[in-house]
Coordinates of C-alpha atoms and ligand atoms in Angstrom, one line a residue:
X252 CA 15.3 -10.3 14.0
X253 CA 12.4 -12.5 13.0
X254 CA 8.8 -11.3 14.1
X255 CA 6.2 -13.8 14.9
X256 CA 2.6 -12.8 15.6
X257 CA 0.3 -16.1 17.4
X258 CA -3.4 -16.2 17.0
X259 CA -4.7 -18.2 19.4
X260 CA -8.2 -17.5 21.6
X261 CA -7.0 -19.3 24.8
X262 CA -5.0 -16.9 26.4
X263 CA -2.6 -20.1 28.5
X264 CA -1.8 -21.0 24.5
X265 CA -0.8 -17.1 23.7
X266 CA 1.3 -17.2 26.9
X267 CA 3.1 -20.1 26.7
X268 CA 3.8 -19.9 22.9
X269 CA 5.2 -16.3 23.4
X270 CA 7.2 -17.5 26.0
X271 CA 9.2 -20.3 24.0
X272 CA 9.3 -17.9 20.9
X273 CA 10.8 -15.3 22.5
X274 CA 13.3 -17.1 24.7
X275 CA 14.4 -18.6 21.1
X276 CA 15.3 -14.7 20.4
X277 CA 12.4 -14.2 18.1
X278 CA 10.0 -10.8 18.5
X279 CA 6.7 -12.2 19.0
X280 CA 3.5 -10.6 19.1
X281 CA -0.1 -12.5 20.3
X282 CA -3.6 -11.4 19.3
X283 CA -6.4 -13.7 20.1
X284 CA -9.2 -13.4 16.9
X285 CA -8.9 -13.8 13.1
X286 CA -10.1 -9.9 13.2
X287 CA -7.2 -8.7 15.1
X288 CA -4.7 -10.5 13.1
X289 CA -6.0 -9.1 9.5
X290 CA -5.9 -5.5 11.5
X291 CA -2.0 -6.5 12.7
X292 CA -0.8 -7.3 9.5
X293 CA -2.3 -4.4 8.3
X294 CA 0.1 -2.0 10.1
X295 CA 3.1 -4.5 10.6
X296 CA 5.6 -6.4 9.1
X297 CA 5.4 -10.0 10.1
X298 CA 7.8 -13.3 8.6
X299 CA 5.8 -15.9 10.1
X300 CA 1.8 -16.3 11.9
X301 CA 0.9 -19.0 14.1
X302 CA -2.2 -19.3 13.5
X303 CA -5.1 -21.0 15.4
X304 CA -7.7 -23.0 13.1
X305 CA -10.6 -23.1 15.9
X306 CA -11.2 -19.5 16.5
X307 CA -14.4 -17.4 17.1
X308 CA -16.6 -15.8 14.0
X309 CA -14.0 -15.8 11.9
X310 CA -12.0 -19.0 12.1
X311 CA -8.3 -19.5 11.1
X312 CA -9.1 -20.9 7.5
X313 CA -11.1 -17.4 6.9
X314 CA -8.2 -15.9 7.7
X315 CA -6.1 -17.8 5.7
X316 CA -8.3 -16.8 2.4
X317 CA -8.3 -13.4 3.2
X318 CA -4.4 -13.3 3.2
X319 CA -4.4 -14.5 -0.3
X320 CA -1.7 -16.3 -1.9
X321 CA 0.8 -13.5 -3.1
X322 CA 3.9 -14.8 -2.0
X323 CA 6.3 -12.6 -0.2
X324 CA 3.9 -12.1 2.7
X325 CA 4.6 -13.8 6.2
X326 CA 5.1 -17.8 6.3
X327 CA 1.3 -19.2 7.8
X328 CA 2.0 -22.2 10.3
X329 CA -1.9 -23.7 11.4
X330 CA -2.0 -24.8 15.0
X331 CA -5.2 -27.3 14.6
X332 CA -7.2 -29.0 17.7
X333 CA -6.6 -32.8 18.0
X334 CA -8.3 -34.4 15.4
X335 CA -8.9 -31.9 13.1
X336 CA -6.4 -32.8 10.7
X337 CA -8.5 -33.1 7.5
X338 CA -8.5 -29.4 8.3
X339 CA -5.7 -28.8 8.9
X340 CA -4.5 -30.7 5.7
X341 CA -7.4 -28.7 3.9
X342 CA -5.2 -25.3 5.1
X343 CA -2.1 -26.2 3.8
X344 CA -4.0 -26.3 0.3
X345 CA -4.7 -23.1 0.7
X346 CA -1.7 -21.8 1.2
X347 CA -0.4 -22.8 5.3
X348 CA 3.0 -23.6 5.3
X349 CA 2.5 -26.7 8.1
X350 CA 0.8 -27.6 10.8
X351 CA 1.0 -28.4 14.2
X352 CA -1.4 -30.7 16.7
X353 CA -2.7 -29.6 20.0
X354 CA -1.5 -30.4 22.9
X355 CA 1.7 -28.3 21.5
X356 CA 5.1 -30.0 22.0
X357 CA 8.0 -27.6 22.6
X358 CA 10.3 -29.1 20.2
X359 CA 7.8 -29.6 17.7
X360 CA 6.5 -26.0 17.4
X361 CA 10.2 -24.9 17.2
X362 CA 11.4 -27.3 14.6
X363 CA 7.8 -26.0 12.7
X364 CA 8.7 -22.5 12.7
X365 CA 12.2 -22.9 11.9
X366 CA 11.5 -25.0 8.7
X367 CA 8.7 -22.3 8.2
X368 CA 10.5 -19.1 8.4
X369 CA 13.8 -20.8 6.5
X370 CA 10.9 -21.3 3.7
X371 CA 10.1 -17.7 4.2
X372 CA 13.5 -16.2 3.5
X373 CA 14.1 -18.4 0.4
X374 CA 10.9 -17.0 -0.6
X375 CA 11.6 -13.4 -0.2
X376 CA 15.1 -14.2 -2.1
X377 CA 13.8 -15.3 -4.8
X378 CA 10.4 -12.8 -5.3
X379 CA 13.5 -9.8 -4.7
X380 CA 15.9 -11.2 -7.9
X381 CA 12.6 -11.8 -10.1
X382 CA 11.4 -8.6 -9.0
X383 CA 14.6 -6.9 -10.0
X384 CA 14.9 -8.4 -13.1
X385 CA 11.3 -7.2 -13.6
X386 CA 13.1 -3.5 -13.6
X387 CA 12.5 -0.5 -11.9
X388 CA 8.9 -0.8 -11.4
X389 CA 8.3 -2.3 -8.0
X390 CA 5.6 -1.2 -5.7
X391 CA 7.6 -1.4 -2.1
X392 CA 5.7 -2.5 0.9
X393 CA 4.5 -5.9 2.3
X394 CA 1.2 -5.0 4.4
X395 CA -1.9 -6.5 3.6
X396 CA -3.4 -3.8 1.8
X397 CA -0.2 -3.3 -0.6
X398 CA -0.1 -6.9 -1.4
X399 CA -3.9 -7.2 -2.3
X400 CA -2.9 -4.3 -4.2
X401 CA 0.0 -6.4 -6.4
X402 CA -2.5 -9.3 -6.5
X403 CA -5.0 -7.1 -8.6
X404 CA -2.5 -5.6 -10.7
X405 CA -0.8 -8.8 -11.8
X406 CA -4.8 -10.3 -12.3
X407 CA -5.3 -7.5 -13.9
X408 CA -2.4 -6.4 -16.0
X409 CA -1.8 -9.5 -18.8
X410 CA -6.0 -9.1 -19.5
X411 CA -5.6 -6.0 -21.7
X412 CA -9.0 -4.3 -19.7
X413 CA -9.4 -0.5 -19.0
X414 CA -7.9 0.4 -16.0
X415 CA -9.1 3.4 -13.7
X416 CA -6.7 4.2 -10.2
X417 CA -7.5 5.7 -7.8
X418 CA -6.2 7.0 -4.8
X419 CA -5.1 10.8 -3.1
X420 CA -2.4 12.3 -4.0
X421 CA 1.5 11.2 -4.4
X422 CA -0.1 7.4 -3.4
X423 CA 1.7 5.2 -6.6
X424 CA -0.7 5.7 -8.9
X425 CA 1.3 6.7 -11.9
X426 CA 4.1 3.5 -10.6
X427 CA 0.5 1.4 -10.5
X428 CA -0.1 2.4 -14.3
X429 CA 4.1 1.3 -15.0
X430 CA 3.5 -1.8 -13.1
X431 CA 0.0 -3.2 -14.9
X432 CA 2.0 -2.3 -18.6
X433 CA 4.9 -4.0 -17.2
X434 CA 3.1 -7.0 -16.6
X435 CA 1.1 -7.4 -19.8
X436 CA 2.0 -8.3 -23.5
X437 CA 2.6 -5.1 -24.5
X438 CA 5.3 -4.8 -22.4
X439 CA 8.0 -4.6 -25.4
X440 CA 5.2 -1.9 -26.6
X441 CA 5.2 1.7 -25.9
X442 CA 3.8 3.4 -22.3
X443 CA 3.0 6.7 -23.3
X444 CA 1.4 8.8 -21.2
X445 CA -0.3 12.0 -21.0
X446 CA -1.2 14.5 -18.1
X447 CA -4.6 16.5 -18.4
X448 CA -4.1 18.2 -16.1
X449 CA -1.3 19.6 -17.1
X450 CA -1.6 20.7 -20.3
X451 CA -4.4 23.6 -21.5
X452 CA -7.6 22.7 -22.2
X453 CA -7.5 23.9 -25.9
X454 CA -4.2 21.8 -26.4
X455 CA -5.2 18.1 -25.2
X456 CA -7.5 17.1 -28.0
X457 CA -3.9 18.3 -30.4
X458 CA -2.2 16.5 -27.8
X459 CA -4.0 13.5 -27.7
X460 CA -5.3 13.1 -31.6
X461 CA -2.7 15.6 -33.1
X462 CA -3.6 18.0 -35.3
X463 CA -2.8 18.1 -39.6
X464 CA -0.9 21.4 -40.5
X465 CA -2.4 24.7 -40.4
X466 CA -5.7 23.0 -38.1
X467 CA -5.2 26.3 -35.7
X468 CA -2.9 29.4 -36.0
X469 CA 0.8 28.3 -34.8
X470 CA 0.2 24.3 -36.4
X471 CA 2.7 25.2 -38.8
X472 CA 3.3 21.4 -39.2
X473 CA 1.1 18.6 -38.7
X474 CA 2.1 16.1 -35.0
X475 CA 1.0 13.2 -34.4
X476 CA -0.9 12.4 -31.3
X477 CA -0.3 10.4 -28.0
X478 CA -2.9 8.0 -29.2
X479 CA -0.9 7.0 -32.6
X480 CA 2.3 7.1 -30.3
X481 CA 1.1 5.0 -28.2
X482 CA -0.2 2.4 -31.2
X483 CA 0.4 -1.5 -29.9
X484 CA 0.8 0.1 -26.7
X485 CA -0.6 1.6 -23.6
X486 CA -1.7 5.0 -23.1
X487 CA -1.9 6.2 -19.6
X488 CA -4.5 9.3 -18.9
X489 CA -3.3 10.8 -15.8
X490 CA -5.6 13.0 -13.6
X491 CA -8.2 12.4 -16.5
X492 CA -10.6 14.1 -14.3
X493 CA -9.4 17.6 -16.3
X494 CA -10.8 17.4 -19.7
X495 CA -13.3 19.6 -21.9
X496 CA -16.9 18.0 -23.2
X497 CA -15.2 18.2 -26.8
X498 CA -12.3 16.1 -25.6
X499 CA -14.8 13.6 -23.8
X500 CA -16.8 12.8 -26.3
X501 CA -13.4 12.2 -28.7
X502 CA -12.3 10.0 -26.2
X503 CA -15.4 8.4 -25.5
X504 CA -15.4 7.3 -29.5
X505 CA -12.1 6.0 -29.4
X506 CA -12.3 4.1 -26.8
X507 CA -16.0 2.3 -28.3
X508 CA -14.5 2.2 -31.9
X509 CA -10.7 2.6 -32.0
X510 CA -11.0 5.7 -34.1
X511 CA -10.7 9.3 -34.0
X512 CA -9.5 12.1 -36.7
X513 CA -6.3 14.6 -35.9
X514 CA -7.9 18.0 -35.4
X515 CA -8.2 20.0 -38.1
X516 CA -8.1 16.6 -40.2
X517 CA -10.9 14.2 -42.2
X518 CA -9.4 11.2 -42.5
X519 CA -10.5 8.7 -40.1
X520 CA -7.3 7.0 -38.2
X521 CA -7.9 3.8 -36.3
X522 CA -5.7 2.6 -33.4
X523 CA -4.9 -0.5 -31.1
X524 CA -4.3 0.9 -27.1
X525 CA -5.0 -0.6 -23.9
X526 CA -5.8 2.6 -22.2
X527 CA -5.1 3.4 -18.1
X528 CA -6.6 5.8 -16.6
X529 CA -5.7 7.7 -13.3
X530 CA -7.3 10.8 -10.9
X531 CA -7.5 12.0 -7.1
X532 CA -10.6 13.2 -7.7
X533 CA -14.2 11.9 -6.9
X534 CA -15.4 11.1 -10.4
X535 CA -18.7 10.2 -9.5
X536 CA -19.6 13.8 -7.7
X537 CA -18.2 15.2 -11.2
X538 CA -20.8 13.4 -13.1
X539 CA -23.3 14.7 -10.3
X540 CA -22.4 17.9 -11.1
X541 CA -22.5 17.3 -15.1
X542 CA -18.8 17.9 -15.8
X543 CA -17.8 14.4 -16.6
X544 CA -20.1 12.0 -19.2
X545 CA -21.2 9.2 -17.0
X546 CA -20.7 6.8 -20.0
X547 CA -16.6 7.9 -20.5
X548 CA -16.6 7.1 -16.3
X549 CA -17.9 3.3 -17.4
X550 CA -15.5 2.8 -20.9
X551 CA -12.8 3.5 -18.1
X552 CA -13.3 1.7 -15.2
X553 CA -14.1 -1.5 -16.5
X554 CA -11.0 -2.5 -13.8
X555 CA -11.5 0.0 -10.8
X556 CA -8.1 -0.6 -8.7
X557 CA -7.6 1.9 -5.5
X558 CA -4.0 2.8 -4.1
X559 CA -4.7 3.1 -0.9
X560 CA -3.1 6.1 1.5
X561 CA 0.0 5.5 3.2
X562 CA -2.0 6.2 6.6
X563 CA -3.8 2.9 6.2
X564 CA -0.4 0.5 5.3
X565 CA 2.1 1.9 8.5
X566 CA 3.6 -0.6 8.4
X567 CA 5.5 -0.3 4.9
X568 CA 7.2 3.0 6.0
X569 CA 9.9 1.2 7.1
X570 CA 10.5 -0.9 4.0
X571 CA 9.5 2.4 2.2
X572 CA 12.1 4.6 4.0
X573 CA 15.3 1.3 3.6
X574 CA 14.4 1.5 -0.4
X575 CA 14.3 5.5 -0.7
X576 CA 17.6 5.7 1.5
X577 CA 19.3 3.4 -0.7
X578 CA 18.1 4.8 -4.0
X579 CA 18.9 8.4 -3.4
X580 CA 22.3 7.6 -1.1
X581 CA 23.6 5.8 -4.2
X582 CA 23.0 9.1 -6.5
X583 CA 24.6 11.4 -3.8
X584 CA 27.3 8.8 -3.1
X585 CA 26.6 9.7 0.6
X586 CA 24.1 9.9 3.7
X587 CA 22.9 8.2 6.3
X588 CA 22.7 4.5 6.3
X589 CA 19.9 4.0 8.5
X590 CA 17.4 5.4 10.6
X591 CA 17.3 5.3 14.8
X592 CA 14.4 3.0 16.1
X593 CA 12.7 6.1 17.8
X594 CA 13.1 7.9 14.6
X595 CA 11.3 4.9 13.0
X596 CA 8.7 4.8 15.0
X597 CA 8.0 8.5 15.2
X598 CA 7.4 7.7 11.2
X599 CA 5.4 5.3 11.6
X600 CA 3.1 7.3 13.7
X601 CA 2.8 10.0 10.9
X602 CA -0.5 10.7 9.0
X603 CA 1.3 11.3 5.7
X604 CA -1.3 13.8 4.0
X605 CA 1.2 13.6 1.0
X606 CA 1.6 9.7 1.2
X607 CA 4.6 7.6 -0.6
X608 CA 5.6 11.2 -2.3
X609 CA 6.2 13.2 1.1
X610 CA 8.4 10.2 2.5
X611 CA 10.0 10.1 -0.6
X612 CA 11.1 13.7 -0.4
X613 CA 11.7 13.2 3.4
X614 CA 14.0 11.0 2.2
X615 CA 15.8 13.1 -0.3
X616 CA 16.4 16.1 2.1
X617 CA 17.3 13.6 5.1
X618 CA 20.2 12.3 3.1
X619 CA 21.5 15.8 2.0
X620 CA 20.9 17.4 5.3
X621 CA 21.9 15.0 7.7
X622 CA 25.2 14.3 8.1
X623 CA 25.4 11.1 10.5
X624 CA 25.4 7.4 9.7
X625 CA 22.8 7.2 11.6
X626 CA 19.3 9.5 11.8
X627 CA 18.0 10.3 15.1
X628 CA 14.5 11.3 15.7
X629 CA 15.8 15.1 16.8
X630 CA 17.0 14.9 12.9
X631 CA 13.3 14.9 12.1
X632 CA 10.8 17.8 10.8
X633 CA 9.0 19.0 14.0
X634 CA 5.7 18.0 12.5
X635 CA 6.8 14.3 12.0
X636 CA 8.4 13.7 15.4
X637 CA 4.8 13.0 17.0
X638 CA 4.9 12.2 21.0
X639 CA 8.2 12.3 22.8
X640 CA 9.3 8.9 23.5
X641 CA 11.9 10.2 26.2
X642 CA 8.2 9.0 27.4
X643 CA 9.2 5.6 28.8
X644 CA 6.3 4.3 30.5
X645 CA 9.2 1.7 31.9
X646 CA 11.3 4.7 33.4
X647 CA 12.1 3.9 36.6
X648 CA 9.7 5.9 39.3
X649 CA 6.8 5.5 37.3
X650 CA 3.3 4.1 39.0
X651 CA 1.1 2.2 37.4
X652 CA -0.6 5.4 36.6
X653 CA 1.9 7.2 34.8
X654 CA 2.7 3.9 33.2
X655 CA -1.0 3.4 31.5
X656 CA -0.9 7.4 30.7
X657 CA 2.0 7.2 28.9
X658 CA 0.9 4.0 26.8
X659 CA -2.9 5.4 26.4
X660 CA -1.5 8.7 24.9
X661 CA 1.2 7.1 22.5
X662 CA -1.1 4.4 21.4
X663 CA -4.0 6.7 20.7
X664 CA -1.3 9.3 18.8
X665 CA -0.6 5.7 16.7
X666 CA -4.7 4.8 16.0
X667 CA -5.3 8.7 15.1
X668 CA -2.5 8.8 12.5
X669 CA -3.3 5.6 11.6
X670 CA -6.9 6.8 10.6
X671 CA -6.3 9.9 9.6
X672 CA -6.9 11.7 12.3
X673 CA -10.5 10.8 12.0
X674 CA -12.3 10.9 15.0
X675 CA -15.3 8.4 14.6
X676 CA -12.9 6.2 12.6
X677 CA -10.1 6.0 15.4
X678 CA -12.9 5.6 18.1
X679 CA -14.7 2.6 15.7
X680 CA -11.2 1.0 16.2
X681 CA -10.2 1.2 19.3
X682 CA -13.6 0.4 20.7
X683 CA -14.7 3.5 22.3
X684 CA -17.5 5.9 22.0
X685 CA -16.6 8.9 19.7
X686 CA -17.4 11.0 23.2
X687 CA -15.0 8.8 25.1
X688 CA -12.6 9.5 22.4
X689 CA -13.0 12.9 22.6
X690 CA -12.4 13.4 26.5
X691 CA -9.5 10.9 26.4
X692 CA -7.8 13.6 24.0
X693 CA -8.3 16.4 26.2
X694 CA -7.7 14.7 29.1
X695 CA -4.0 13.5 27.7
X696 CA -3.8 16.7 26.8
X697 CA -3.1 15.6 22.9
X698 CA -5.1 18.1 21.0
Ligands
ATP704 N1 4.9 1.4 -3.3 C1 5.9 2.2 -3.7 N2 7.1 1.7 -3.8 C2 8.1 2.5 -4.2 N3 8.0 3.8 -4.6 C3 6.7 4.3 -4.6 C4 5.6 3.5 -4.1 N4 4.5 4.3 -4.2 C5 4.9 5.5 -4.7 N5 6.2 5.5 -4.9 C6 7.0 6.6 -5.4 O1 6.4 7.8 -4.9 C7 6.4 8.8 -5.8 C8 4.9 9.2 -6.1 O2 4.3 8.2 -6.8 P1 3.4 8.4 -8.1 O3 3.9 9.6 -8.9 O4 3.2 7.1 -8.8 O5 2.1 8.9 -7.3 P2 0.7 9.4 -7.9 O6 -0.4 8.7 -7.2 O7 0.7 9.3 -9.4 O8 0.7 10.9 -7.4 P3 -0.1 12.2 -8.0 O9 -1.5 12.0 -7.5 O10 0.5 13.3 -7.3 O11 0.0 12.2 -9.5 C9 7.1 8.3 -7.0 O12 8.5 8.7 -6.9 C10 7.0 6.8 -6.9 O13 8.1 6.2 -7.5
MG705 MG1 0.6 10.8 -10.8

């Protein structure tokens, strides 16, 4: 089914346009400021906005920027005021699909978002086939922060700049490093990368420059390093956080004159690599504490990019979860197709401490665990089933009361995953006092 969010500040607009949309069968959703509908995309998967160009602080053209132009995100139809049609005009430039005049015809809005969202699939069509003849690296998900994401990697990747990501643990940073080489003119080139972390101290500097034969006890032959490997290409330094002074400082040199010497060698080798860089860990307290050279930390994030946690994008678990499912079910050659809405949701309302990696191994042991077509929210780990939905608040029997208990609890559960599980953060967004917050918890008896 197609989902629809309106923006609109007049709340007679919001109710009459969700009216018409969803007797047309479409799931629409209505928020009333520019602010609320950056937050909405944020954490859900939209295919068209109907968006209002007159709108408090931070008008519908704002908006409209902030979204960027990265197709693949939802179809942006303006509704503009009477006579504001140089506006209006002005917003389809910047990327609006159409607009539409107030007062708001019936027909007309229809006939709009029809056109609009049959632009949308054709859209989506073709980014899929281009994406897949791209190859395997494809960063899957569609919020707002994901697709900023893709916009700084394809700005940045054809540019040949030093690269640092960054971002916790099992977020896409190594598929981040795959995606920027991908998309720049070394692509025929090699991507050759190398994990400090990994390997022991006294081997990366071998490991990276390579070492002439007989430089320590055991180099019975000479090897050539990552950095020669990787010659025309890109070299990716993952977790680069983990490296000795000697090994900075041979680093640093490369990366200001394109030269080093193998260990245990003299003759001076020079090299051409674009050189990525990747870590979890907060670089800038390591230079604090004197373990990382402050000038290696600017040679390397000339481009800072940031993958951000799973927690903050919700709402690409679902795409996440479809793409894994298929992937893994085709190398089993069985599992379940799909997952049960409540299952979905319960997902959705996960913190996922070990981001796009933990759903990805969800995945793997759903499909050889569960043996259904279908996986139901029981099927689940208990940690990830989060609050019992057999928590209707529509059950029949309920008051008012019960109604708004059951709502308050599931939708704080949601805002606290959402921000993981940070209390000033969750109160910032839902408006409350961090106190307020706090005795709302207890009182729901959620912690
Ligand atoms: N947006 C995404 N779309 C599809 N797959 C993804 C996405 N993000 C991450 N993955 C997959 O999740 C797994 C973890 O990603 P990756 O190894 O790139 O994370 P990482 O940040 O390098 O993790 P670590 O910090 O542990 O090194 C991989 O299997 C990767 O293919
Ligand atoms: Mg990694």
């Amino acid at each position: 089914m197609e989902r629809i969010l309106v923006v609109d500040d007049e709340q007679g607009v919001r109710e009459s346009l969700l009216a018409i949309l969803r007797d047309e069968g479409f799931v629409a959703e209505a928020v009333a400021t520019g602010e609320e509908c950056l937050a909405q995309l944020k954490t859900q998967s939209y295919d068209a906005v109907l968006l209002d160009i007159w709108l408090p602080r931070m008008d519908g053209l704002e908006v409209l920027q902030s979204l960027g132009t990265e197709s693949g995100g939802p179809v942006v139809v303006i509704i503009s005021g009477h006579g504001s049609i140089e506006t209006a005009v002005h917003a389809t430039k910047l990327g609006a699909f159409d607009f539409v005049e107030k007062p708001l015809s019936l027909e007309k809005i229809l006939l709009v978002v029809r056109n609009a969202l049959k632009q949308h699939k054709l859209e989506t069509q073709n980014l899929r086939l281009r994406r897949e003849m791209v190859g395997q690296v494809r960063l899957i998900g569609q919020s707002l922060p994901l697709r900023r994401l893709r916009e700084e990697i394809d700005a940045a990747a054809p540019s040949d700049g030093r690269v640092l990501i960054r971002g916790e643990n099992g977020t896409g940073k190594e598929l981040v490093a795959r995606a920027i080489h991908a998309g720049s003119r070394r692509s025929e080139e090699s991507f050759v990368e190398i994990n400090c972390a990994a390997i022991p101290e006294e081997l990366i500097e071998s490991e990276m420059f390579g070492h002439v034969r007989g430089a320590f006890t055991g180099a019975v032959e000479g090897k050539q390093g990552k950095f020669e490997l990787a010659n025309g290409g890109t070299l990716f330094l993952d977790e680069v956080a983990d490296m000795s002074d000697r090994t900075q400082a041979k680093l640093l040199r490369v990366l200001e004159e394109g030269t080093f010497e193998p260990v245990g060698g003299s003759t001076t080798t020079q090299v051409d690599v674009r050189v990525l860089a990747a870590t979890n860990q907060d670089l800038e307290e390591r230079i604090r504490g004197g373990r990382f050279r402050e000038d290696l930390f600017f040679r390397l994030n000339v481009i800072p990019l940031v993958v951000p946690p799973l927690r903050e994008r919700l709402g690409d678990v679902p795409l996440l979860v479809e793409h894994f499912l298929q992937e893994i079910r085709g190398r089993h050659g069985r599992g379940p197709g799909s997952l049960a809405p409540d299952a979905m949701e319960a997902l959705q309302a996960y913190a996922w401490p070990g981001n796009v990696r933990e759903l990805r191994n969800l995945v793997e042991r759903i499909v050889i665990m569960v043996q259904k077509e279908v996986v139901e929210r029981s099927d689940l780990p208990g940690s990830m089933r989060g609050a019992d939905p057999g928590e209707d608040p529509f059950s029949p029997g309920r008051t008012l009361r019960d109604g708004r208990e059951i709502f308050e609890r599931q939708f704080i559960l949601r805002r606290l995953a959402e921000h993981g599980h940070n209390i000033t953060r969750t109160a910032e967004a839902l408006g409350l006092e961090r106190s307020h917050l706090h005795r709302k918890i207890k009182a729901l008896g959620l912690d």
